[in-house]
XYZ file of C-alpha atoms in Angstrom:
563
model
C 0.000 0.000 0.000
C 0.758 3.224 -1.072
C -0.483 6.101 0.934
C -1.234 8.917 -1.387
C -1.158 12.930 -0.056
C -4.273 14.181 1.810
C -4.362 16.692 -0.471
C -5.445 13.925 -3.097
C -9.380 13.040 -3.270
C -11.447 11.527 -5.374
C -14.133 13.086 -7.560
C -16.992 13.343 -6.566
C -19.164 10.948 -9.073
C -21.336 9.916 -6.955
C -19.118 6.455 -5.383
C -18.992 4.848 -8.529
C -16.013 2.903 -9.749
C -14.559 3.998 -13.260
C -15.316 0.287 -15.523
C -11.778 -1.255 -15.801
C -13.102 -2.167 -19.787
C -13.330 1.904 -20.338
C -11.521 2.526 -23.648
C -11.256 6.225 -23.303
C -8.202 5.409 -20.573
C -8.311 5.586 -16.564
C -9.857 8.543 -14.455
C -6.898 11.162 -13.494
C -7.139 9.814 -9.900
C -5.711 6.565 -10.980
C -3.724 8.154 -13.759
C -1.585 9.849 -10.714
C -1.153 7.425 -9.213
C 0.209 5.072 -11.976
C 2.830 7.865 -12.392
C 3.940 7.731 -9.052
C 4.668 4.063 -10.025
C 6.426 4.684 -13.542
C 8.257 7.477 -12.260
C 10.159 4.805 -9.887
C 10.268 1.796 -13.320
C 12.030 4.793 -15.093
C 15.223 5.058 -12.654
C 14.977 1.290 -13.400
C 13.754 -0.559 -10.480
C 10.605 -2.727 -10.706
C 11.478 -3.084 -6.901
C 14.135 -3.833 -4.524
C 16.528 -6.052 -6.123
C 13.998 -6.460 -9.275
C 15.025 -4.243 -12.121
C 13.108 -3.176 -15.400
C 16.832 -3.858 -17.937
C 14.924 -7.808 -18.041
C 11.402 -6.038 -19.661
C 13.497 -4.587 -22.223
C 14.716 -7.734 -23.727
C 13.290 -10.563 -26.534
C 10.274 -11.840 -24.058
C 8.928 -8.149 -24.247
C 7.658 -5.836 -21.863
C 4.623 -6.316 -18.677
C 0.702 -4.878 -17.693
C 1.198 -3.417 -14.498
C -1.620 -2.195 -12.786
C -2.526 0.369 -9.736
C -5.970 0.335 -7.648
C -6.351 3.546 -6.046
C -8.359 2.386 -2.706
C -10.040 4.019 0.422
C -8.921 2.804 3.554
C -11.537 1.804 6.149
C -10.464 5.778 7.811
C -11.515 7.106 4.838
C -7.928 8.146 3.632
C -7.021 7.042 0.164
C -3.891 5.337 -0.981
C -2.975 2.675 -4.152
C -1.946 -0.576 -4.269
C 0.078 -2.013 -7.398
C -0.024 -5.689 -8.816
C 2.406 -6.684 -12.119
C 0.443 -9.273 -14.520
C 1.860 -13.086 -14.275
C 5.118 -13.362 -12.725
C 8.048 -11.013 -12.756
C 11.746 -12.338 -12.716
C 10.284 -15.626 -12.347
C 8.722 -15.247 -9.657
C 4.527 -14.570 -8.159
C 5.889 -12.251 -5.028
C 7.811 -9.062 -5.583
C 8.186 -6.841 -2.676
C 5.730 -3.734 -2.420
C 2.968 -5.633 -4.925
C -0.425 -7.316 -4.008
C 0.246 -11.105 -4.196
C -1.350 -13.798 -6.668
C -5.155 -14.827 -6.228
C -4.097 -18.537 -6.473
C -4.278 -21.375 -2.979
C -0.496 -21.261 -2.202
C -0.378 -24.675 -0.828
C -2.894 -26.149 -2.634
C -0.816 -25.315 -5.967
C 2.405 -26.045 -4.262
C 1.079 -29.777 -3.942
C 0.325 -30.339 -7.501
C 2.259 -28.310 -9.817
C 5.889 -29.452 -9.512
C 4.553 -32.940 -9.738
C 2.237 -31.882 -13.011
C 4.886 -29.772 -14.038
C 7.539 -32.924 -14.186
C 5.281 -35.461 -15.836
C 4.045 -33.209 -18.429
C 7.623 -32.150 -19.330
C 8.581 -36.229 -18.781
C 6.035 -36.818 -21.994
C 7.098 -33.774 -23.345
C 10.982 -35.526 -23.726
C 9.769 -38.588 -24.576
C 8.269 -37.170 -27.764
C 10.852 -35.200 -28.406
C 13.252 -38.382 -28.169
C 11.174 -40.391 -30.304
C 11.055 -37.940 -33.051
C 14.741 -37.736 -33.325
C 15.406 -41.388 -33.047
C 17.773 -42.787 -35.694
C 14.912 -45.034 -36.148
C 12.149 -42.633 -37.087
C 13.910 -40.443 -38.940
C 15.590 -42.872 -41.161
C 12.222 -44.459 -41.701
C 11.191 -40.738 -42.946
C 14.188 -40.439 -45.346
C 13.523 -43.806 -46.474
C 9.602 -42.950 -47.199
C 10.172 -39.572 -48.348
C 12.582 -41.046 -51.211
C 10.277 -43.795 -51.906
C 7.709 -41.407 -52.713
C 9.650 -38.810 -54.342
C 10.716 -42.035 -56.861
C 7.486 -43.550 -57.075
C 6.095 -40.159 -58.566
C 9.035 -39.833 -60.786
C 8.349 -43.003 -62.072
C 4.443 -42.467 -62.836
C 5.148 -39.464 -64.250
C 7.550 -40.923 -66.697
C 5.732 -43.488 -67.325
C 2.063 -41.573 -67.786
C 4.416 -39.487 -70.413
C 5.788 -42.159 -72.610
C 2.357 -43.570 -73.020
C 0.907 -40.591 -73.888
C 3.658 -40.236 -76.758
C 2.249 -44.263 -77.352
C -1.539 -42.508 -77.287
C -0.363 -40.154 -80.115
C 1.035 -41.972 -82.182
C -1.658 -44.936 -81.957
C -4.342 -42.379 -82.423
C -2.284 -40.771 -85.840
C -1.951 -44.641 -86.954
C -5.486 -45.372 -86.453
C -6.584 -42.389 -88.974
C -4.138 -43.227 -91.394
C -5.350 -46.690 -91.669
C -8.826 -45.655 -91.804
C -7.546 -42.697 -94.322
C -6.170 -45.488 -96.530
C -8.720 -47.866 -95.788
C -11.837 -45.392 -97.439
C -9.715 -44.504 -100.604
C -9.168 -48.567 -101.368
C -11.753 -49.760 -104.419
C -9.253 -52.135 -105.947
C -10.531 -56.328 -106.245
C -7.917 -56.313 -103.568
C -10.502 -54.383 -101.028
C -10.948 -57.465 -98.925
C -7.269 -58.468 -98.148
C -6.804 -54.504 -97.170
C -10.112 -54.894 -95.075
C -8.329 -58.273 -93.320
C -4.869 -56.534 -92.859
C -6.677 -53.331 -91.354
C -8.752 -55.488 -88.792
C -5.108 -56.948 -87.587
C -3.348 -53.619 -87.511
C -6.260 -51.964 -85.928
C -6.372 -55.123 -83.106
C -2.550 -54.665 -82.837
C -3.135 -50.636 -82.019
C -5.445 -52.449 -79.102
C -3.397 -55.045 -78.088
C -0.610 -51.977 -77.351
C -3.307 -49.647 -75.564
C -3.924 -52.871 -73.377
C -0.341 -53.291 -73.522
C 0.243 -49.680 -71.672
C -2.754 -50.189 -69.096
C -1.006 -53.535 -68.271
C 2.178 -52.102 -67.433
C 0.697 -49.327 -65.277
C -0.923 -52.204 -63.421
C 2.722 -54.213 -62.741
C 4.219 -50.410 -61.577
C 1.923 -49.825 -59.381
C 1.525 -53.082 -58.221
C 5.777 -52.909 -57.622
C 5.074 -49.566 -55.700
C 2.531 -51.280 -53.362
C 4.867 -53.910 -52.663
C 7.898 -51.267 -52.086
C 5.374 -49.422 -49.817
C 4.113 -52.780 -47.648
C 7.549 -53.197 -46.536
C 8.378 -50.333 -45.071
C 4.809 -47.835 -44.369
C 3.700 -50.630 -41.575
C 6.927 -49.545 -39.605
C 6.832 -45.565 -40.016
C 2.882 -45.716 -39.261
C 3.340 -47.623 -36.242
C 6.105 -45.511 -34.879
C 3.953 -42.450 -36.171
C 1.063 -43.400 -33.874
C 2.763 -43.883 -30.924
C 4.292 -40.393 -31.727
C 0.829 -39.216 -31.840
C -0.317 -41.469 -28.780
C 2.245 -39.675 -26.647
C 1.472 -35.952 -27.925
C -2.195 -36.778 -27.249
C -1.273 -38.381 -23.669
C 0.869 -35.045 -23.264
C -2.000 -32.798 -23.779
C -4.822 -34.647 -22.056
C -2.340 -34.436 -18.741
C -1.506 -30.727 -19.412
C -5.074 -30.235 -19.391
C -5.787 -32.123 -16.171
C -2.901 -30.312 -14.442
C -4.168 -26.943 -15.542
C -7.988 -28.139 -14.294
C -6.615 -29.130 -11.328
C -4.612 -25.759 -10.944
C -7.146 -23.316 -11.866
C -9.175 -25.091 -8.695
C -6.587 -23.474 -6.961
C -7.895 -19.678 -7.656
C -11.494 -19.389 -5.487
C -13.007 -15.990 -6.780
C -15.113 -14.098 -4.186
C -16.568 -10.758 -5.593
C -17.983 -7.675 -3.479
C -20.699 -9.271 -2.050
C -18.612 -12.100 -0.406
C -19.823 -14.822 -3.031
C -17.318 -17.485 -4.067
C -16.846 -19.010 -7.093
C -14.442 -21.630 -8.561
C -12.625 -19.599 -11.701
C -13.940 -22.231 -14.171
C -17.342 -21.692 -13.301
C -16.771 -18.162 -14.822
C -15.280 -19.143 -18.259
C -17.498 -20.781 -21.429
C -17.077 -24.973 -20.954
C -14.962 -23.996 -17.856
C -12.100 -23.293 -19.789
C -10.182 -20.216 -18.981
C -7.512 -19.030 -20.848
C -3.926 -19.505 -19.808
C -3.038 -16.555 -17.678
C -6.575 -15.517 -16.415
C -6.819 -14.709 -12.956
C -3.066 -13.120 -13.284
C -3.187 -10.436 -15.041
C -2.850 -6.982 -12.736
C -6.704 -6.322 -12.483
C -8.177 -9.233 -10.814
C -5.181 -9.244 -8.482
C -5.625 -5.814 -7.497
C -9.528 -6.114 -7.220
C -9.004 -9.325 -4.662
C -6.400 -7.926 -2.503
C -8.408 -5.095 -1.608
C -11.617 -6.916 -1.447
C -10.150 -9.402 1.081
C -8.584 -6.725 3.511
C -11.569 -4.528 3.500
C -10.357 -1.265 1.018
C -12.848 0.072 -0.878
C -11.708 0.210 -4.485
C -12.173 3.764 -5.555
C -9.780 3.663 -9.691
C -8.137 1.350 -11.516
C -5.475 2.110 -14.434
C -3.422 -0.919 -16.311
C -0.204 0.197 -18.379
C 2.131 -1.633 -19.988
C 5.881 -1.192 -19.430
C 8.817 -2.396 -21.277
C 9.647 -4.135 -24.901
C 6.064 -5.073 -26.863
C 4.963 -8.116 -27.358
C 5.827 -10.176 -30.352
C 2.440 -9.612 -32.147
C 2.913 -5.583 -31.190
C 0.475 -3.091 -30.093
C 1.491 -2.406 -26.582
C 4.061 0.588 -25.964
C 5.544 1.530 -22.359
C 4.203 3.643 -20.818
C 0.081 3.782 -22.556
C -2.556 2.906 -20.467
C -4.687 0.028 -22.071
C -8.317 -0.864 -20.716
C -8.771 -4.875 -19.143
C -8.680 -7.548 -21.279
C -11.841 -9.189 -22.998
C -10.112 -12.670 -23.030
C -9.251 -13.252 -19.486
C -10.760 -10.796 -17.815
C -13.933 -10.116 -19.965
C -15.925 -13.022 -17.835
C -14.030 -12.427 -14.650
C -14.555 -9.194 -13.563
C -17.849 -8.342 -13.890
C -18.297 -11.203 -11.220
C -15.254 -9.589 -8.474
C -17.025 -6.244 -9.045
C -20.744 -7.467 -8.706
C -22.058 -5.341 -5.500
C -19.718 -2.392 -6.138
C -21.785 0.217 -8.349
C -19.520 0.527 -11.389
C -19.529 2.885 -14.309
C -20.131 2.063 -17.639
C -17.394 1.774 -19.712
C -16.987 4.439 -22.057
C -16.034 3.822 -25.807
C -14.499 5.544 -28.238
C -17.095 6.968 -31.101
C -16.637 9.337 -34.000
C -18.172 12.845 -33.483
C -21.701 12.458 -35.379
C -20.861 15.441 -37.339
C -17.571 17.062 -38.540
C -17.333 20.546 -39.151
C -16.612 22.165 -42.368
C -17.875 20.718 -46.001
C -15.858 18.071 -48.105
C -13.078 20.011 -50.388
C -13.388 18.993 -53.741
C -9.628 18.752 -55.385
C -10.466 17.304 -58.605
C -13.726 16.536 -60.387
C -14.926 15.632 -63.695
C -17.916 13.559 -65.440
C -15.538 10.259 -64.150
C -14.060 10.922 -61.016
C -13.924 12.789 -58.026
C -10.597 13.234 -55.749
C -11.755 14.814 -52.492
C -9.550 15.401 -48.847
C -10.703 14.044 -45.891
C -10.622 15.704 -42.579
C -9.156 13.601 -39.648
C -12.450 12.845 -37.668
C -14.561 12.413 -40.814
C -15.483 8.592 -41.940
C -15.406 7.386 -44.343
C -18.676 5.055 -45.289
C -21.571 5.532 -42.132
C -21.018 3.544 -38.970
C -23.438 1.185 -37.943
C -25.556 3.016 -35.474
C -27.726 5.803 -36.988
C -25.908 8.666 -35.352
C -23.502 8.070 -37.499
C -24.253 8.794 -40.226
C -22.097 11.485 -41.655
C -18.956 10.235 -43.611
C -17.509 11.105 -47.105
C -19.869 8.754 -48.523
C -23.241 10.375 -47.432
C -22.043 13.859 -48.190
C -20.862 12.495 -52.141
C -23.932 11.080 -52.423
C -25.948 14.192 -51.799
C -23.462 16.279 -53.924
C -23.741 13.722 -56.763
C -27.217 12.397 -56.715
C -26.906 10.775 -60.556
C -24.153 8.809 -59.730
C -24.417 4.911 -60.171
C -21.876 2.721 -58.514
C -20.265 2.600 -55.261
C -18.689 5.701 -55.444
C -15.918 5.145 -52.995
C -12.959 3.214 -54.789
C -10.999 3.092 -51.309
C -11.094 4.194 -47.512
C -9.267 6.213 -44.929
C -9.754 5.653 -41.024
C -11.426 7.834 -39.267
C -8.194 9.569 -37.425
C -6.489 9.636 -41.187
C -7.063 12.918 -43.225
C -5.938 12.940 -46.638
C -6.988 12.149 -50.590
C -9.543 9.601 -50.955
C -10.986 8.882 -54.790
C -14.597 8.483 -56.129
C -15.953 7.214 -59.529
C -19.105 8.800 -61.050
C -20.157 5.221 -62.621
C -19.868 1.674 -62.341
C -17.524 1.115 -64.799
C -14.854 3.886 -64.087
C -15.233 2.506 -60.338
C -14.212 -1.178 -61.791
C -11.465 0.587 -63.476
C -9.585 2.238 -60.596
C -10.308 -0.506 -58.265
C -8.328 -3.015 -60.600
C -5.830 -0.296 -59.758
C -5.436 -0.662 -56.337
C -5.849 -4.402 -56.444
C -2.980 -4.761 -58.825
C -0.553 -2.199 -56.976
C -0.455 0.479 -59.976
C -1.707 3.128 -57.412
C 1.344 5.258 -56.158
C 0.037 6.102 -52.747
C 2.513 8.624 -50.266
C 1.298 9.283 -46.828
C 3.100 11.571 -44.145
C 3.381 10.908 -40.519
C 5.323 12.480 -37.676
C 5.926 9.192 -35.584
C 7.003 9.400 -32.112
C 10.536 8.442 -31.924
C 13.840 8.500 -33.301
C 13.898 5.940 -36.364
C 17.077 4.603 -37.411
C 18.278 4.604 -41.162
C 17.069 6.639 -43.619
C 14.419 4.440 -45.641
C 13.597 0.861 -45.677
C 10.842 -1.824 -46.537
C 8.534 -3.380 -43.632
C 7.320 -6.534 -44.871
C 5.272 -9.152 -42.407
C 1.601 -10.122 -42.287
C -1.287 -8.884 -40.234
C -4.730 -10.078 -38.890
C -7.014 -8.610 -36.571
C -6.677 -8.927 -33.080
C -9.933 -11.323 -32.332
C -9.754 -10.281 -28.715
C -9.321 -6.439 -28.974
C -10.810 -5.356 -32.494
C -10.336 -3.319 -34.138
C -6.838 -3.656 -33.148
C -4.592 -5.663 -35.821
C -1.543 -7.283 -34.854
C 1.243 -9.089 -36.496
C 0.510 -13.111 -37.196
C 3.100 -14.574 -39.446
C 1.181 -17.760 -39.765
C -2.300 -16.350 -40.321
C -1.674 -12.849 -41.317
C -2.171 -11.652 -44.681
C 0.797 -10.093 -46.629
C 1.379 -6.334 -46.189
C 3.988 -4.268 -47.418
C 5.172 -0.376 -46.605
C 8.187 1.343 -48.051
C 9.182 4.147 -46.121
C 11.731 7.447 -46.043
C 12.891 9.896 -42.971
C 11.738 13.517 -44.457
C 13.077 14.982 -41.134
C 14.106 14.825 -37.556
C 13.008 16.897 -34.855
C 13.584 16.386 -30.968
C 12.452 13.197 -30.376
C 9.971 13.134 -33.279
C 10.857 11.892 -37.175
C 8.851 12.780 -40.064
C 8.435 10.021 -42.088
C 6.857 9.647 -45.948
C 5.162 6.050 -46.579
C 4.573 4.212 -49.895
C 2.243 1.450 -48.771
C 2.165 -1.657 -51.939
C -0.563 -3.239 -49.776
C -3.520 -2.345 -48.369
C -4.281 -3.599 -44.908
C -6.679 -2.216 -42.483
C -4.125 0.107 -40.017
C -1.335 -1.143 -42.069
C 0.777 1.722 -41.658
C 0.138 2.255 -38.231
C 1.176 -1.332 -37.738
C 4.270 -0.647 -39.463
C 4.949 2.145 -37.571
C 4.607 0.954 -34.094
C 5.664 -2.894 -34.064
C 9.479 -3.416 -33.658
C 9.709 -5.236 -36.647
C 8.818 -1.818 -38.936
C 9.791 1.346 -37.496
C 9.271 0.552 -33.827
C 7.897 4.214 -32.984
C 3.863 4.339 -33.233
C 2.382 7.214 -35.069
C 1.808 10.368 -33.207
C -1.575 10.795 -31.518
C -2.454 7.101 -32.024
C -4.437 6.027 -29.689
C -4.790 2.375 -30.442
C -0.990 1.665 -31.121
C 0.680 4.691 -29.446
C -0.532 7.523 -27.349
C -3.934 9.406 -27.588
C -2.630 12.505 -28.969
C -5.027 16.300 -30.386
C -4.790 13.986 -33.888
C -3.291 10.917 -35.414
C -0.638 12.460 -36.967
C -0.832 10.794 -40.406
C -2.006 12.220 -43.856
C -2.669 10.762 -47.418
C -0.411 13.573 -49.515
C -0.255 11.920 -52.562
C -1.865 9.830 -55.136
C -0.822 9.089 -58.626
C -3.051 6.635 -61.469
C -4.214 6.082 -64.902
C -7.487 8.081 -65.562
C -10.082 5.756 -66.712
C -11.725 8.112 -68.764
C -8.794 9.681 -70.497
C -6.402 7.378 -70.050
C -3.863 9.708 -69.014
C -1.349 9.361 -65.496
C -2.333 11.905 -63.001
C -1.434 12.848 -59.707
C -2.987 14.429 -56.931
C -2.144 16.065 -54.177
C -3.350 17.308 -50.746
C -1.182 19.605 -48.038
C -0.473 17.945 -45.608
C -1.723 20.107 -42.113
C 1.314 19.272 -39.932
């Protein structure tokens, strides 16, 4: 516990308790007092004896949390919890300690622990036996020569095929233009040639039979082994998880949830087909939340932040306050905080109207080129309010116009060009465009940190995050390609000005880029879903350059860019 100044109270909204799943970032009560905290992770100490230099490296950064709390004499202080374990370890001096039965866990986990890792090395034994993997070589070359061999063969008898079917209409050729006495002899000798085209055809199916017959027998001798060793492989991966599973049943037992009005709950009873994640329970919230509950401190604001390296997947910068988890937390705290009256969470939404009309940079009787204030939408949300975009207001401008106008999108915090086709057809036109890279798209952003080098290519692949849309993160195995050349225009303090040249077009691609380690590793200025909330994103479409559909011509447009 952290006793906070008298001079420090908290507002007066009627007791309520700011939602920890509030998107628009924690109440300035708790925002103090997670700055208390950073200001000590800065002169790198987590605690005593625990420093921050391990956040920084490859296994990335950690949510910490703070709970500012009312003590039962009414004064207010904040306690502070880390999410999982920190330097290998569940207790670090000065934070609240884990929600989980300390002796019930200590009975069962080293012994879980050891048998799962016991199959684990088995596994791993058996597939790098000398057995096994000589058994793969062996099968892999059978098959890679087995196909060799049907191929050749399929190919020689389809030279036999040709030149069967070319005989066959000679003969017959021959055959029609024959009115000599001699007609019936040629009639006899073209029944035997004919029959000996046959024989051959059955000739070719008959030695496809023996091959394949030979590669059955090759196979019986040596797939019975590598399938039997293959099972057990299997066997022992299945037996692996089935135990991991029982040990993690058996340790989430171990965390008994009791909320604000002194219920208790197992935590699987909280999660669909009582399966929580891995991790839920430990993350900084639910700590925080339990501690106080159990010694009788009134929970008054909560902030999370995350400190250190991001994670592999990106999106999480040191320092940026990030609302609770819907994974883990999503079914788990609504339950701890059940009998405390709690806000509701705010969420970010786009202003229902944005000042000023749409300027009109280009138009013709095919095309429109318009720019896009930051704050404006581009197509209407989903709930009626809001309704004004660039769409709507085209729409009304251009009431004759077939098609669906738009060829591409900006988000909401992007300003910049954005192109419209008067008909169907032109709209076909430029979208082949962009779907075939022959757009030359440059966007400007001031990007908050020093980048190093002077231009470069980020290439890796991106998905949505499922659990924090519309968040996207990185995903080499299921993300879709997306590709961003970029250039340092300038460098100013701790700032860089930075053109883009995106050849893909991913939803938040170049914010992506931007913030992840693996592109620029310093997020966008003002953005609040991969950097820090800022007056503005700081990013602007300057520049686009294509082949007029009407005129056939290369153009280029261009907008200012405000910053």
């Amino acid at each position: 516990m952290t006793l906070l100044d008298p001079g420090w109270e908290a507002p007066l909204d009627g007791g309520s308790l700011p939602s920890p799943f509030d998107e628009l970032g924690p109440s300035p009560l708790a925002r103090q007092a997670a700055e208390v905290l950073q200001r000590e992770l800065r002169e790198g100490w987590v605690a005593p004896g625990v420093a921050t230099a391990p956040l920084e490296g490859h296994e990335g950064g950690k949510m910490f949390g703070v709970l500012v709390v009312r003590l039962p004499e009414g004064r207010l202080g904040f306690l502070r919890a880390f999410s999982g374990m920190l330097a290998g370890r569940w207790d670090v001096e000065g934070y609240v300690p884990p929600l989980f039965d300390r002796e019930a866990r200590a009975s069962l986990e080293p012994q879980g622990e050891a048998t799962v890792k016991a199959l684990f090395a088995r596994a791993e034994a058996m597939r790098a036996s000398p057995e096994l993997l000589t058994l793969r070589a062996a099968h892999a070359e059978q098959s890679a020569r087995h196909a060799s061999e049907i191929v050749a063969l399929r190919e020689r008898h389809e030279v036999r095929r040709k030149q069967r079917h070319a005989r066959r209409a000679e003969l017959t050729e021959a055959a029609s233009k024959s009115s000599t006495p001699e007609a019936s002899a040629h009639a006899a000798e073209l029944r035997d040639s004919l029959h000996a085209l046959d024989q051959e055809s059955r000739g070719d199916k008959a030695e496809r039979r023996r091959l394949e017959a030979t590669h059955a027998s090759e196979r019986s001798s040596l797939e019975p082994k590598l399938l039997r060793l293959e099972r057990r492989l299997r066997a022992l991966d299945r037996l692996r998880h089935m135990v991991s599973r029982a040990v993690m049943r058996r340790i989430h037992d171990t965390y008994v949830i009791t909320n604000a009005r002194g219920e208790r709950r197992l935590l699987r009873s909280l999660y669909e087909r009582a399966q929580p994640p891995s991790g839920a329970a430990d993350c900084a919230a639910p700590k925080l939340l339990a501690y106080a509950q159990a010694h009788g401190l009134r929970p008054v604001a909560l902030a999370e932040f995350w400190w250190g390296a991001p994670p592999p997947s990106g999106g999480r910068v040191t320092g940026a306050y990030y609302a609770a988890c819907r994974d883990k937390c999503g079914p788990l705290l609504p339950f701890m905080l059940d009998g405390l009256f709690v806000a509701r969470p705010r969420t970010f939404t786009p202003p229902s109207t944005t000042p000023g009309s749409l300027s009109i940079l280009f138009e013709d009787r095919w095309l429109v080129v318009v720019a896009k204030p930051h704050g404006l939408l581009s197509v209407p949300g989903r709930e009626a309010s809001l309704s004004d975009s660039v769409l709507t207001r085209l729409k009304a401008r251009y009431p004759d116009a077939t098609g669906p106008l738009l060829v591409h999108r900006l988000d909401l915090d992007t300003s910049g060009l954005l192109v419209a086709a008067l008909d169907a057809r032109t709209h076909s036109a430029l979208q082949r465009q962009f779907v075939h890279r022959e757009v030359h798209k440059r966007y400007v952003a001031w990007v908050d940190g020093i980048v190093t080098g002077e231009q470069g290519r980020i290439d890796f692949p991106m998905r949505v995050d499922l659990d924090d849309r519309p968040r996207q993160i990185h995903d080499p195995i299921h993300g879709k390609p997306a590709v961003t050349e970029w250039r340092v225009i300038e460098r100013r303090g701790d700032r860089t000005r930075v053109a883009f040249f995106p050849l893909t077009g991913r939803t938040h691609q170049l914010r992506v880029h931007a913030a992840h380690p693996l592109g620029l590793g310093a997020p966008i200025v003002g953005d609040r879903l991969y950097g820090r909330d800022g007056e503005r994103l700081m990013l602007h479409a300057e520049s686009l350059t294509l082949l007029h559909p009407g005129t056939g011509e290369r153009v280029t447009f261009d907008s200012p860019v405000p910053f």
